Short mmCIF file of C-alpha atoms and ligand atoms in Angstrom, two decimals:
data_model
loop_
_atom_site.label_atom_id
_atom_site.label_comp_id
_atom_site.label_asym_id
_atom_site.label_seq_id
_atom_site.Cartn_x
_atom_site.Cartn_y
_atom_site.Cartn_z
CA UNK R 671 73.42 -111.42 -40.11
CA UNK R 672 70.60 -112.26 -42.95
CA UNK R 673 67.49 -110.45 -41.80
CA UNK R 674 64.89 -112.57 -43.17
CA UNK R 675 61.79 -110.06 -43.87
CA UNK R 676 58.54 -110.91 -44.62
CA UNK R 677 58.73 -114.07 -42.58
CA UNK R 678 58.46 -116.04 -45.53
CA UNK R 679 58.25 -115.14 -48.80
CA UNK R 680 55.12 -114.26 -50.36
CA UNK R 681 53.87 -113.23 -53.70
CA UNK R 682 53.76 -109.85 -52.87
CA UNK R 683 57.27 -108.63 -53.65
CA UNK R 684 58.42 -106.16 -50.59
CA UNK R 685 59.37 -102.84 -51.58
CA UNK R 686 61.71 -100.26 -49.79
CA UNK R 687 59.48 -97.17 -49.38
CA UNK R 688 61.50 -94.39 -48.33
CA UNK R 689 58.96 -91.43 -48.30
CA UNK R 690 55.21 -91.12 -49.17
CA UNK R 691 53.19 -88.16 -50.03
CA UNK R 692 49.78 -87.65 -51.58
CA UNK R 693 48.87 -90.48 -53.64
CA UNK R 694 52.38 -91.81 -54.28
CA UNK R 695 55.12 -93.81 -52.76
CA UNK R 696 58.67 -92.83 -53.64
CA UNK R 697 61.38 -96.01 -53.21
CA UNK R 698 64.91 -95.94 -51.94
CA UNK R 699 66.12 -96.30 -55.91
CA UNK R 700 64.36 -93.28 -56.85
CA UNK R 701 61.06 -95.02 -58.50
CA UNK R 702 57.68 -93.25 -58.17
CA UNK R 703 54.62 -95.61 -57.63
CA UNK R 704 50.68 -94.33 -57.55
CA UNK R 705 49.69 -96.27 -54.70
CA UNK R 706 46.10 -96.91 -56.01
CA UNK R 707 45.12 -99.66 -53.00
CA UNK R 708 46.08 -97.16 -49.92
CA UNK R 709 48.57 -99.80 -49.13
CA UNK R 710 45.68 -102.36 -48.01
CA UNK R 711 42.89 -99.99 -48.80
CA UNK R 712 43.87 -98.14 -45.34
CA UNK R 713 45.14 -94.64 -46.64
CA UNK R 714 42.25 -92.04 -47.12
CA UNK R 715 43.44 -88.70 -46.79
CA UNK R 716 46.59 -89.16 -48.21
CA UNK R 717 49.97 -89.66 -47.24
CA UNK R 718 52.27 -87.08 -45.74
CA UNK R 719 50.11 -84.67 -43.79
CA UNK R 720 51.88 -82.93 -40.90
CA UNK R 721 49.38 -82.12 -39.38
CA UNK R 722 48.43 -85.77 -38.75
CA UNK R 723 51.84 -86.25 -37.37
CA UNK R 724 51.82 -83.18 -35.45
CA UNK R 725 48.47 -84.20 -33.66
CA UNK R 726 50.33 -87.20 -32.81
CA UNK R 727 53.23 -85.85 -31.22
CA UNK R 728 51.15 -83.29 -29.17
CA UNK R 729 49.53 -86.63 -27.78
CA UNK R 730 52.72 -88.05 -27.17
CA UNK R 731 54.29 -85.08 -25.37
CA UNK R 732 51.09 -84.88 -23.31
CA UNK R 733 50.26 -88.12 -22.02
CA UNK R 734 52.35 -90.78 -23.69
CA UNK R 735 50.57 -93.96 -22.32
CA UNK R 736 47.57 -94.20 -19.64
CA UNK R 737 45.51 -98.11 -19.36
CA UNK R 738 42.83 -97.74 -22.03
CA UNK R 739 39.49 -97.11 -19.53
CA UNK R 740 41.04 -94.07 -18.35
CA UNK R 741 40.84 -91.11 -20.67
CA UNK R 742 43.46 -88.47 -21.94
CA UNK R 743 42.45 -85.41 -24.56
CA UNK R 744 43.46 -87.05 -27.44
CA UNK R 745 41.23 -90.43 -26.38
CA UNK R 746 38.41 -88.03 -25.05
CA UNK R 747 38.38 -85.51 -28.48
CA UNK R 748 37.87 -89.01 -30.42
CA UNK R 749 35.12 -90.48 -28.50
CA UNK R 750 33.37 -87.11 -28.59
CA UNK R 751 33.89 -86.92 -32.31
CA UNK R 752 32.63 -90.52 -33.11
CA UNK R 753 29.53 -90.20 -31.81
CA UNK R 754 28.89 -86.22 -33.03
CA UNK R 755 29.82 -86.64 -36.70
CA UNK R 756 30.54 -90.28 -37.66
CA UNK R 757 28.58 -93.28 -35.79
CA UNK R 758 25.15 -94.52 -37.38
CA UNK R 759 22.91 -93.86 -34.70
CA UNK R 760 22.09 -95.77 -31.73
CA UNK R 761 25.78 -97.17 -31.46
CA UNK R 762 26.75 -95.59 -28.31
CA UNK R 763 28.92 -98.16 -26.59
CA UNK R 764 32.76 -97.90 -27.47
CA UNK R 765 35.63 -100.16 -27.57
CA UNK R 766 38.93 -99.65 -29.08
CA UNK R 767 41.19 -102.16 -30.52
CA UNK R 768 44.67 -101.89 -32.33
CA UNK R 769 43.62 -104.15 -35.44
CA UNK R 770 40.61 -105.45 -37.40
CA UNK R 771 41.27 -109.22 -36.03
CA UNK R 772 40.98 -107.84 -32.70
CA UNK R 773 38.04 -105.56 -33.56
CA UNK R 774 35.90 -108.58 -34.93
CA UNK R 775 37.04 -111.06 -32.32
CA UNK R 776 35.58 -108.53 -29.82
CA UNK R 777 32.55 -108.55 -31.40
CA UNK R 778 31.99 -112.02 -31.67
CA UNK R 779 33.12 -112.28 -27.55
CA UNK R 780 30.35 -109.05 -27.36
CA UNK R 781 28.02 -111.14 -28.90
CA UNK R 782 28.50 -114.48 -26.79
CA UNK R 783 28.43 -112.73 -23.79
CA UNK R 784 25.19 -110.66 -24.61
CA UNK R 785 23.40 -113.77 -24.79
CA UNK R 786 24.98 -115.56 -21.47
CA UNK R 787 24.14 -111.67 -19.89
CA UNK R 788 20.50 -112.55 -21.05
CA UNK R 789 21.04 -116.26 -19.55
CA UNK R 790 20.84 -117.98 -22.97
CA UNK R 791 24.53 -119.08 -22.88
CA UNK R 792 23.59 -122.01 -25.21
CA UNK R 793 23.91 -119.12 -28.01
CA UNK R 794 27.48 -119.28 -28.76
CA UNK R 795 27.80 -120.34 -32.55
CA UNK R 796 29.06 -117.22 -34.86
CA UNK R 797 27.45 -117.77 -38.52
CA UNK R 798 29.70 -116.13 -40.97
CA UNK R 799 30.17 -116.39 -44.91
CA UNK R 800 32.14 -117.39 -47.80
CA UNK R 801 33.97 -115.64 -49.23
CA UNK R 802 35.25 -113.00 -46.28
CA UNK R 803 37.93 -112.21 -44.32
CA UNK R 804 37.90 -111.39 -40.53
CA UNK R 805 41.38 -111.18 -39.80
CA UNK R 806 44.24 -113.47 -38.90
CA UNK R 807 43.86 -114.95 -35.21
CA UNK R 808 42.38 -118.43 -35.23
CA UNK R 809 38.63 -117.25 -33.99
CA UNK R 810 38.71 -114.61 -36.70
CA UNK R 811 40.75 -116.94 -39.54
CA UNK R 812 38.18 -119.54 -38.51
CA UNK R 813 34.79 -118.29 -38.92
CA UNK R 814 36.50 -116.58 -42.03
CA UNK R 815 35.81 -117.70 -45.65
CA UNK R 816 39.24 -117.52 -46.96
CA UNK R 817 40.36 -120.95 -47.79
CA UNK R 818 44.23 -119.67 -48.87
CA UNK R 819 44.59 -118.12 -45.59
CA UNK R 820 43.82 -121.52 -43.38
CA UNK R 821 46.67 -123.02 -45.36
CA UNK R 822 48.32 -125.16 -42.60
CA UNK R 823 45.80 -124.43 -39.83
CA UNK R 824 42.98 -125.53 -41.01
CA UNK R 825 43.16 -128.93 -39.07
CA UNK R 826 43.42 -127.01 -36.08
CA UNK R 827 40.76 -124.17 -36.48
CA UNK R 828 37.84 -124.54 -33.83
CA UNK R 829 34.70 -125.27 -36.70
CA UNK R 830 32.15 -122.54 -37.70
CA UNK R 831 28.92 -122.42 -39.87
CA UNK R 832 29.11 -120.25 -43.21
CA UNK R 833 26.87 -119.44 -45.40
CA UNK R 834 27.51 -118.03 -49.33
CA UNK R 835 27.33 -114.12 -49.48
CA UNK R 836 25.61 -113.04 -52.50
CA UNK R 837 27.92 -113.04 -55.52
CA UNK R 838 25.39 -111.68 -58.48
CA UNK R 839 27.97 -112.66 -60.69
CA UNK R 840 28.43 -116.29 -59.88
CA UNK R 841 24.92 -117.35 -58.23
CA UNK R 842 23.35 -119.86 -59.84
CA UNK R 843 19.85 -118.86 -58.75
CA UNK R 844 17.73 -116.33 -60.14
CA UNK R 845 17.06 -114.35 -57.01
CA UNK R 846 20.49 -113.98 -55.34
CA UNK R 847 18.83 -112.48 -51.98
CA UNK R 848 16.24 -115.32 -51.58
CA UNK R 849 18.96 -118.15 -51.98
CA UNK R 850 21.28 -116.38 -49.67
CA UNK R 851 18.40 -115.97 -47.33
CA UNK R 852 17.32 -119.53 -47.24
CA UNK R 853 20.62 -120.68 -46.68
CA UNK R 854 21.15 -118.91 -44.00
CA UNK R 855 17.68 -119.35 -42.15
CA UNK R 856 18.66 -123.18 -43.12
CA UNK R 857 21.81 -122.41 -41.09
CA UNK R 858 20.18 -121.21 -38.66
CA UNK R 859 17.78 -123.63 -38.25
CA UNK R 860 20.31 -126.70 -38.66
CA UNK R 861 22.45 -125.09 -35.43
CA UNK R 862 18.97 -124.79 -33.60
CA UNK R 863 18.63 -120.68 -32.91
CA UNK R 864 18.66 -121.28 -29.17
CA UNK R 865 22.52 -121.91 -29.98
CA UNK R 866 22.93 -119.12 -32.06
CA UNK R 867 24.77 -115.99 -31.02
CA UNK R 868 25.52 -113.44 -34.20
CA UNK R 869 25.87 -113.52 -37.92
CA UNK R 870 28.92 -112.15 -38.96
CA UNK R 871 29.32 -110.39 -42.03
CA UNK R 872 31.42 -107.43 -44.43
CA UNK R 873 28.54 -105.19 -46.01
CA UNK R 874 29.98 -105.38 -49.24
CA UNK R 875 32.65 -108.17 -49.54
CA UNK R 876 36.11 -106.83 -49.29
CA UNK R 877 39.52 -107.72 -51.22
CA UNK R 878 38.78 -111.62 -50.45
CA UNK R 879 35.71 -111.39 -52.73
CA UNK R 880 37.08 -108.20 -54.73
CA UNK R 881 33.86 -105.90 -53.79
CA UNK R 882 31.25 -107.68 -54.35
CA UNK R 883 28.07 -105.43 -53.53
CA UNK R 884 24.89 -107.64 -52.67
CA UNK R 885 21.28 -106.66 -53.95
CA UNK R 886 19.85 -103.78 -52.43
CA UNK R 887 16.82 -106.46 -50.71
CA UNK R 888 19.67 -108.53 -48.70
CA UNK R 889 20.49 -106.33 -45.61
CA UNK R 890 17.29 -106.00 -44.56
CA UNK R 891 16.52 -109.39 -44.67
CA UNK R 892 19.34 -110.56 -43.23
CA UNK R 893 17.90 -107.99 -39.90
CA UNK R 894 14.79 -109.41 -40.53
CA UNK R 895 16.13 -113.50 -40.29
CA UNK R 896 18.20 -111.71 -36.56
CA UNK R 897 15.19 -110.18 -35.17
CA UNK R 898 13.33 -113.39 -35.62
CA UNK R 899 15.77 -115.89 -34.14
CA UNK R 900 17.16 -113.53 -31.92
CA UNK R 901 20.53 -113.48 -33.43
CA UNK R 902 22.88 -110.11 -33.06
CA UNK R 903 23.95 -108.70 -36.70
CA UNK R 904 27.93 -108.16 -36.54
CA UNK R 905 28.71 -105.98 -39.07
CA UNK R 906 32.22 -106.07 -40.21
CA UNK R 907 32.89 -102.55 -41.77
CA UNK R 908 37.08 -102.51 -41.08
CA UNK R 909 37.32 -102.10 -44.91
CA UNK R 910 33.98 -100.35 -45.77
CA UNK R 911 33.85 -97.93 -43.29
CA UNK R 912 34.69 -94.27 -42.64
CA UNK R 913 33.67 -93.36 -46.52
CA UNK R 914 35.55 -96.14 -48.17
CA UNK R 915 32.26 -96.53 -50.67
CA UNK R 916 31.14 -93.03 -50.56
CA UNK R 917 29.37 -93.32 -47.37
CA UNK R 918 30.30 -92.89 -43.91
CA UNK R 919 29.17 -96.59 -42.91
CA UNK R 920 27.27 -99.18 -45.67
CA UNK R 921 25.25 -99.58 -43.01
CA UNK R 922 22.94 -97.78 -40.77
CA UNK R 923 19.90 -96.75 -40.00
CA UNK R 924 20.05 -93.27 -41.31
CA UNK R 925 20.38 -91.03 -44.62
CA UNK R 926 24.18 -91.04 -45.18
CA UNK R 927 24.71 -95.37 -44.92
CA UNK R 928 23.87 -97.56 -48.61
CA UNK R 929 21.46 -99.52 -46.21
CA UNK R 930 19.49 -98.55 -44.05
CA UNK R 931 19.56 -101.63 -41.81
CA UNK R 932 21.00 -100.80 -37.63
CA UNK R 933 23.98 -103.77 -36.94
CA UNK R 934 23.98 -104.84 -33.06
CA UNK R 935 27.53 -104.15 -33.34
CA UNK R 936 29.67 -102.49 -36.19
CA UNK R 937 34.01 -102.93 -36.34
CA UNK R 938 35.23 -100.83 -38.13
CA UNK R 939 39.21 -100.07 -38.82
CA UNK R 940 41.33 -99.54 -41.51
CA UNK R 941 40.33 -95.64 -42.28
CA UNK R 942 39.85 -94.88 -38.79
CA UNK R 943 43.09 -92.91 -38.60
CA UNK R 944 43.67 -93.35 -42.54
CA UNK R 945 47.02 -95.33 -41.91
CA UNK R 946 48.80 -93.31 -39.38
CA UNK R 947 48.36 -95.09 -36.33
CA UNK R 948 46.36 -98.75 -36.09
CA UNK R 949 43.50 -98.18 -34.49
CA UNK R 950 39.64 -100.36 -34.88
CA UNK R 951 36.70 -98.87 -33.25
CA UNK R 952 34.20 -102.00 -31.65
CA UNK R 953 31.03 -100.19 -31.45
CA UNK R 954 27.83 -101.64 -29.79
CA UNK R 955 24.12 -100.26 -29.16
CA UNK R 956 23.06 -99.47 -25.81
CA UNK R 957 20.89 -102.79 -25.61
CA UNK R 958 23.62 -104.61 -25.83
CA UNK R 959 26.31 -102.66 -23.88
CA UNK R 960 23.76 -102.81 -21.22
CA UNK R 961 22.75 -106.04 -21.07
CA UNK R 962 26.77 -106.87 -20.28
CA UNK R 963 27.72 -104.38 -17.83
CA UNK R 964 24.36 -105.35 -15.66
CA UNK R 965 25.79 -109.01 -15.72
CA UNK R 966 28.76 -107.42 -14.02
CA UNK R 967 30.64 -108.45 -17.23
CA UNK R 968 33.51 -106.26 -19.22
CA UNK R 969 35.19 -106.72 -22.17
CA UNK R 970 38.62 -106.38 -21.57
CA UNK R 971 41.54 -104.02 -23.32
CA UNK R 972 44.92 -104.99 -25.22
CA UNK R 973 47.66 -102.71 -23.59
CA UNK R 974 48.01 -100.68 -26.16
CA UNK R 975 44.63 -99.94 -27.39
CA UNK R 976 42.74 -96.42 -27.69
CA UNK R 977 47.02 -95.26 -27.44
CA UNK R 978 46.66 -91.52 -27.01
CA UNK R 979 48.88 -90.90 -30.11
CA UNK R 980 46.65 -93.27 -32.85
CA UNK R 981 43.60 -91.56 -30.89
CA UNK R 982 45.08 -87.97 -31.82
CA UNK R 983 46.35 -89.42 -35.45
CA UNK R 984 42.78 -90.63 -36.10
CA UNK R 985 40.79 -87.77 -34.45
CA UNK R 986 42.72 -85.87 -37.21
CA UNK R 987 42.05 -88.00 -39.95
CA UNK R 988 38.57 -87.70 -39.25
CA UNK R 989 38.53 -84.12 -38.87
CA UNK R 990 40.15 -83.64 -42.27
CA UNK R 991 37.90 -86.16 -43.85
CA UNK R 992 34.74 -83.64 -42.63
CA UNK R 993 36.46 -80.64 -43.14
CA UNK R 994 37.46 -81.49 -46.77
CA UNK R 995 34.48 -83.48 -47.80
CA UNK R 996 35.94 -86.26 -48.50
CA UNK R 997 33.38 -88.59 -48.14
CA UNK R 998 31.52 -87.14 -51.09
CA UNK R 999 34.70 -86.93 -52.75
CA UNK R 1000 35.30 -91.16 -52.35
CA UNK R 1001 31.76 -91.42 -53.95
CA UNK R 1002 32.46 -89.08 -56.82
CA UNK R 1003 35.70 -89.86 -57.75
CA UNK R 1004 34.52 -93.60 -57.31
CA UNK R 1005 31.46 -93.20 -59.31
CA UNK R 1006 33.80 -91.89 -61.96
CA UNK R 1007 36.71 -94.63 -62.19
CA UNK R 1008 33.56 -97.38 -62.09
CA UNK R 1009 32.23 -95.47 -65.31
CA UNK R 1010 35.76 -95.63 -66.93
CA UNK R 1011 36.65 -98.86 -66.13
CA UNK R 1012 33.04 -99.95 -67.37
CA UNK R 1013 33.69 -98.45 -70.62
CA UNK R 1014 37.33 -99.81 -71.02
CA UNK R 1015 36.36 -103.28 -70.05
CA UNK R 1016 33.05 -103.06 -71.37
CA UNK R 1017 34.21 -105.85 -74.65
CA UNK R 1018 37.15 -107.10 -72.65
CA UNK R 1019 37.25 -110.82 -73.28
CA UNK R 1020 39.40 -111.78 -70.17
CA UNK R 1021 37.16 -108.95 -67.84
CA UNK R 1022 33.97 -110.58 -66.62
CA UNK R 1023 32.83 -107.60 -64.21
CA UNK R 1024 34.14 -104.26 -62.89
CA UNK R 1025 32.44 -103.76 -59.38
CA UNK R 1026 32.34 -101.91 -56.26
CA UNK R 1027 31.30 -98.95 -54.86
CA UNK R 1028 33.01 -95.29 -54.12
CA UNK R 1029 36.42 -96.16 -53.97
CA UNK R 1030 36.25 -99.57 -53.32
CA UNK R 1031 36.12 -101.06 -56.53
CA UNK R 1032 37.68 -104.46 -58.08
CA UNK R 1033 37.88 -106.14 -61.41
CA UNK R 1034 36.96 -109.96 -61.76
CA UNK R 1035 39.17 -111.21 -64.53
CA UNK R 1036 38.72 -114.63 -66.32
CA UNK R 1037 40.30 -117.23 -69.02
CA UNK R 1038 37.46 -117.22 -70.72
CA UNK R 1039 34.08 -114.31 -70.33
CA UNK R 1040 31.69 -116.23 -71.84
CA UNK R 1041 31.35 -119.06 -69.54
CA UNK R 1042 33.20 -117.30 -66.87
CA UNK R 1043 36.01 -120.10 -66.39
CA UNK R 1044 38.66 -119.12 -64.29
CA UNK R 1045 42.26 -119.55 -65.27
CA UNK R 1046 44.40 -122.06 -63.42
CA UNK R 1047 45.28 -121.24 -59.72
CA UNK R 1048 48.90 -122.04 -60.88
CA UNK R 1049 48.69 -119.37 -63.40
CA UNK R 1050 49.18 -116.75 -60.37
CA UNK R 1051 47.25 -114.63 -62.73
CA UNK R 1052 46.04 -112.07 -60.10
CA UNK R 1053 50.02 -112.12 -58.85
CA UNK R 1054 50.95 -111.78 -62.62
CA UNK R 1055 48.64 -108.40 -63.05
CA UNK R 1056 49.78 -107.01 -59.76
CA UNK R 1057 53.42 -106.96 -61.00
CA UNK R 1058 52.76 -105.80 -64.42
CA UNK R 1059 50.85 -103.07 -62.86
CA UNK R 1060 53.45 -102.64 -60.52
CA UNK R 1061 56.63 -102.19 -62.96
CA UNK R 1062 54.78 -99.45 -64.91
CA UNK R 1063 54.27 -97.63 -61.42
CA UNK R 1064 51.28 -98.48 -60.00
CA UNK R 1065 50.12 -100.53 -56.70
CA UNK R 1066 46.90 -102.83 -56.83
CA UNK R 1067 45.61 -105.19 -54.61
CA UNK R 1068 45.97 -108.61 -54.84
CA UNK R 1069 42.38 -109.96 -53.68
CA UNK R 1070 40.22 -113.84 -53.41
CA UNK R 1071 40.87 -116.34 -51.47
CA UNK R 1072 42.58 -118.79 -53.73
CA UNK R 1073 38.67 -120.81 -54.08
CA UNK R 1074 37.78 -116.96 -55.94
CA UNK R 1075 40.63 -115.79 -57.76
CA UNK R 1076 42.20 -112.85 -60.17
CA UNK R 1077 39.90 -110.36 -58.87
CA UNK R 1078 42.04 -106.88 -58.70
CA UNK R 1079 40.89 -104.42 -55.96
CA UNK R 1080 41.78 -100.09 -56.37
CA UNK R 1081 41.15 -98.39 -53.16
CA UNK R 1082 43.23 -95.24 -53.49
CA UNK R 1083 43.58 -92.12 -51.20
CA UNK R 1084 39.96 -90.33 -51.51
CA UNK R 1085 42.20 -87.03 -52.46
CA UNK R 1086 43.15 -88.68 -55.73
CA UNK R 1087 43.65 -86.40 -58.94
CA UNK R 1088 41.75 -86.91 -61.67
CA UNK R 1089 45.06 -87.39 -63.97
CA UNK R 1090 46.06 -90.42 -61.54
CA UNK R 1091 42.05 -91.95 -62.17
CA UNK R 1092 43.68 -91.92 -65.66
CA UNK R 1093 46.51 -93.99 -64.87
CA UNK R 1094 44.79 -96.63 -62.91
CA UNK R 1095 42.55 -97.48 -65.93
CA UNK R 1096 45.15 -97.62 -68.61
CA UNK R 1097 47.79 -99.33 -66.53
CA UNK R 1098 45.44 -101.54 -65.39
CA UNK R 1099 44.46 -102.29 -69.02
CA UNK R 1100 48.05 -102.64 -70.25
CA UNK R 1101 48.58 -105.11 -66.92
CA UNK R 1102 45.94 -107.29 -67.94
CA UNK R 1103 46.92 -107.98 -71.61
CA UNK R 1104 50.61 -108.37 -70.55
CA UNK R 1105 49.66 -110.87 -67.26
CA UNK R 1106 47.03 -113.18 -69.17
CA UNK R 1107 48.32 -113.24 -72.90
CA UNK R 1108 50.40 -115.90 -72.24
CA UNK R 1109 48.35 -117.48 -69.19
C1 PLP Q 2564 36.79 -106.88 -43.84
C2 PLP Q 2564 38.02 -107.05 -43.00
N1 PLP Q 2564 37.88 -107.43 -41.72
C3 PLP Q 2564 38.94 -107.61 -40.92
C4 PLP Q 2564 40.23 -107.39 -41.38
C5 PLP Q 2564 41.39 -107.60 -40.47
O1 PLP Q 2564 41.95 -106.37 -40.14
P1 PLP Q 2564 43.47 -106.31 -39.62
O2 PLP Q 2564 44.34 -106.72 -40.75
O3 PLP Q 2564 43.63 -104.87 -39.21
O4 PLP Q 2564 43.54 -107.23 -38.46
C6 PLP Q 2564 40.41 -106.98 -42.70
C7 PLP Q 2564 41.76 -106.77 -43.25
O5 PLP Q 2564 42.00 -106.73 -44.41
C8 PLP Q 2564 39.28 -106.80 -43.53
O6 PLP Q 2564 39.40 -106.42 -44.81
#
C-alpha cells in the first residue's frame, strides 16, 4: 500500500524526524538540523524535556478524559496558573480549544453572541485585515488575508470586510497609523456600526506578513475606533503570545505587554504548552463573559478540548517558562539576532528589511532593494531559501501569502545558545545568495 503523506504535496519537503532535543531535530538518516522556526514558531522551551512528558503521563494515569466543563488537577492547576502569572488583566473568562482555528472562530462566535446577549444581533460582521492568518476552517480562512491559502475555496468562502494592517515598509502614506485608521473607521462606517460585531486582528503580523510590527500609535487607536462604534477588539495572539516577542502578551493593559491597549477577547495558542500537546486558550473579560451567560447562552466545547494531559503538558511549559525566565530570555536573545541580522543585511541588495520583535523576527527579501520589486511568484524564491537553508542544517519558515512573498520568519526555542544565533545568521546569509543568484 502507497501511504500518500502530506495529502498532497507541498513545497515544504516532509522530513522523517526521529528524535528532538534542545534546539535541534535529529532525522532517521542521521542528519542534525537547528530547528530555528520551533517547527511553526510553536516550540519555546525546547524540545525533549521529561519533565513535560512526565506531567503528562501523571495526567493521563489520573484522569485520562472527563467532558471539558468539569475539572481534573491538571485542568484546575492551569486555570489557576493563567490567571496568577500569565493573563493581562481583566481577562477572567476561560475557554479552551485544541487549535488556533478553533481558538479564533470562538472568538468571533464570542463576539456575535455578545452583541445578540446585548439585543443588537444586527452586529454580526467580523472586520479583519490583510495580510493575516486566522487559521484553516472556512470562518477563520475567510475573514483571513491570505490569498494562497483560499486557493480553490475562495468561491465558496462566506464574504468578510478587511482592512490593510500597517506594513511601514510598503505603505504608501506618510503616516502608516492614520491611513490604517481611516480605512478602517471607513470600514466601519461603509458596514454601518450597528452591524458590526469585532475587529479581528494579530498584534504584530505573523509568518503571513513575516512580523511586521505596526507603529507604536496604532493599538490604541484601533481601541479608540471599538470604544466608539461599539465594536469588541479580538486580539489574535496564537503566534505572539506566551513571550514569543519578549513579552508575555503584545497586548495588555499592564507593564509586561508592548501595548498597553485591553482586547475584549485575546486567543492565544501555539506556546501555550510549547508544542507538547495542542492546546489554545479563548480568553474573554468579565463584561463580556457576563453579558452571555445572563442571556442563558454558552459557548460550547470540542470533545477533546482543555484534555487533562495538554492541560498538564502546558501547565508545565508555563511553569518552566517562569521558573527559567524565559520570557526575558526571548527578548534578549531576540534583541540580539535583530542586531546581527541588521548588521549582516545592513548593504544587502536582495534584503529590503529585517523585522520583528523578541524571537519573532523575519527577513523581507526582494529582486531588486531599491525600488523594492519583488521577484516573480514563480521564482518560489522564499521555497528556494528555505531549502538552501535547510541542506546546510537549518529550519526556517516559509512565510506571505503568495500577494506578500519571500519574507523568511526565525522563531526558535527561547533556550537557544548563543553559538546556534550564529548559525541562523550566516546560514541564512549563505541561503540567500545561493536561492536568488540565479532567480
Ligand atoms: C496568528 C495565527 N492565528 C491562528 C493560527 C491558526 O492556528 P492553528 O494552526 O493552531 O489552527 C495561526 C497558525 O499559524 C496563526 O499564526
Amino acid at each position: 500500500m502507497t501511504v500518500r503523506w502530506p495529502f498532497a504535496f507541498s513545497a515544504m519537503q516532509p522530513f522523517r524526524v526521529v528524535r528532538a532535543q534542545g534546539a535541534y531535530l535529529y532525522t532517521g538518516d542521521g542528519r542534525e538540523i537547528l530547528d530555528a522556526a520551533g517547527g511553526a514558531i510553536a516550540v519555546n522551551i525546547g524540545h525533549g524535556r521529561a519533565a513535560v512528558a512526565d506531567a503528562m503521563r501523571d495526567a493521563a494515569m489520573s484522569t485520562s478524559y472527563v467532558v471539558p466543563p468539569w475539572l481534573t488537577p491538571a485542568r484546575e492547576r492551569l486555570l489557576e496558573r493563567l490567571v496568577r502569572d500569565w493573563l493581562p488583566p481583566g481577562l477572567t473568562r476561560l475557554h479552551l480549544t485544541c487549535s488556533g482555528a478553533e481558538g479564533v472562530e470562538t472568538a468571533m462566535k464570542i463576539a456575535i453572541q455578545y452583541h445578540a446577549a446585548r439585543g443588537k444581533p444586527a452586529k454580526t460582521a467580523i472586520i479583519g485585515r490583510t495580510p493575516s492568518y486566522h487559521g484553516t476552517t472556512l470562518a477563520t480562512t475567510a475573514v483571513g488575508g491570505h490569498e494562497a491559502r483560499k486557493h480553490g475555496l475562495a468561491h465558496a468562502l462566506p464574504s468578510y470586510m478587511r482592512v490593510p494592517a500597517p506594513y511601514p515598509l510598503r505603505c504608501a502614506a506618510e503616516d502608516v497609523t492614520a491611513s490604517c485608521l481611516s480605512a478602517l473607521e471607513e470600514a466601519i462606517e461603509t458596514a454601518g456600526a450597528d452591524n458590526v460585531a469585532a475587529f479581528l486582528a494579530e498584534p504584530i503580523v505573523g509568518a503571513s506578513g513575516g512580523a511586521i510590527v505596526p507603529p507604536d500609535d496604532y493599538w490604541p487607536g484601533v481601541k479608540s475606533l471599538c470604544e466608539r462604534y461599539d465594536i469588541l477588539l479580538l486580539a489574535d495572539e496564537v503566534m505572539t503570545g506566551f513571550g514569543r516577542t519578549g513579552a508575555k502578551f503584545a497586548l495588555g493593559e499592564c507593564t509586561d505587554a508592548h501595548w498597553p491597549v485591553a482586547p475584549d477577547v485575546v486567543v492565544a495558542g501555539k506556546g501555550l504548552a510549547g508544542g507538547y500537546a495542542p492546546i489554545t486558550g479563548v480568553f474573554a473579560t468579565e463584561r463580556v463573559g457576563a453579558a452571555i451567560e445572563a442571556a442563558g447562552m454558552n459557548v460550547m466545547f470540542h470533545t477533546f478540548a482543555a484534555h487533562p494531559a495538554a492541560c498538564a503538558a502546558a501547565d508545565k511549559v508555563l511553569q518552566i517558562l517562569t521558573e527559567e525566565e524565559l520570557v526575558a530570555r526571548a527578548a534578549k536573545a531576540g534583541a540580539d539576532l535583530k542586531a546581527r541580522l541588521q548588521e549582516t543585511f545592513a548593504q544587502h541588495p536582495r534584503v529590503a528589511q529585517v523585522r520583528g520583535k523578541g524571537l519573532l523576527l523575519a527577513l523581507e527579501v526582494v529582486a531588486d532593494r531599491a525600488d523594492l520589486g519583488r521577484f516573480p511568484a514563480a521564482a518560489q524564491i522564499t521555497s528556494r531559501i528555505a531549502a538552501e537553508a535547510l541542506q546546510r542544517g537549518v529550519a526556517f519558515y516559509p512565510g506571505g501569502t503568495g500577494v506578500v512573498r519571500d519574507v523568511v520568519v526565525i522563531g526558535p526555542p527561547f533556550t537557544i545558545g548563543d553559538t546556534e544565533l550564529t548559525r541562523i545568521v550566516e546560514t541564512l546569509a549563505v541561503a540567500i545568495d545561493a536561492a536568488t543568484s540565479e532567480a
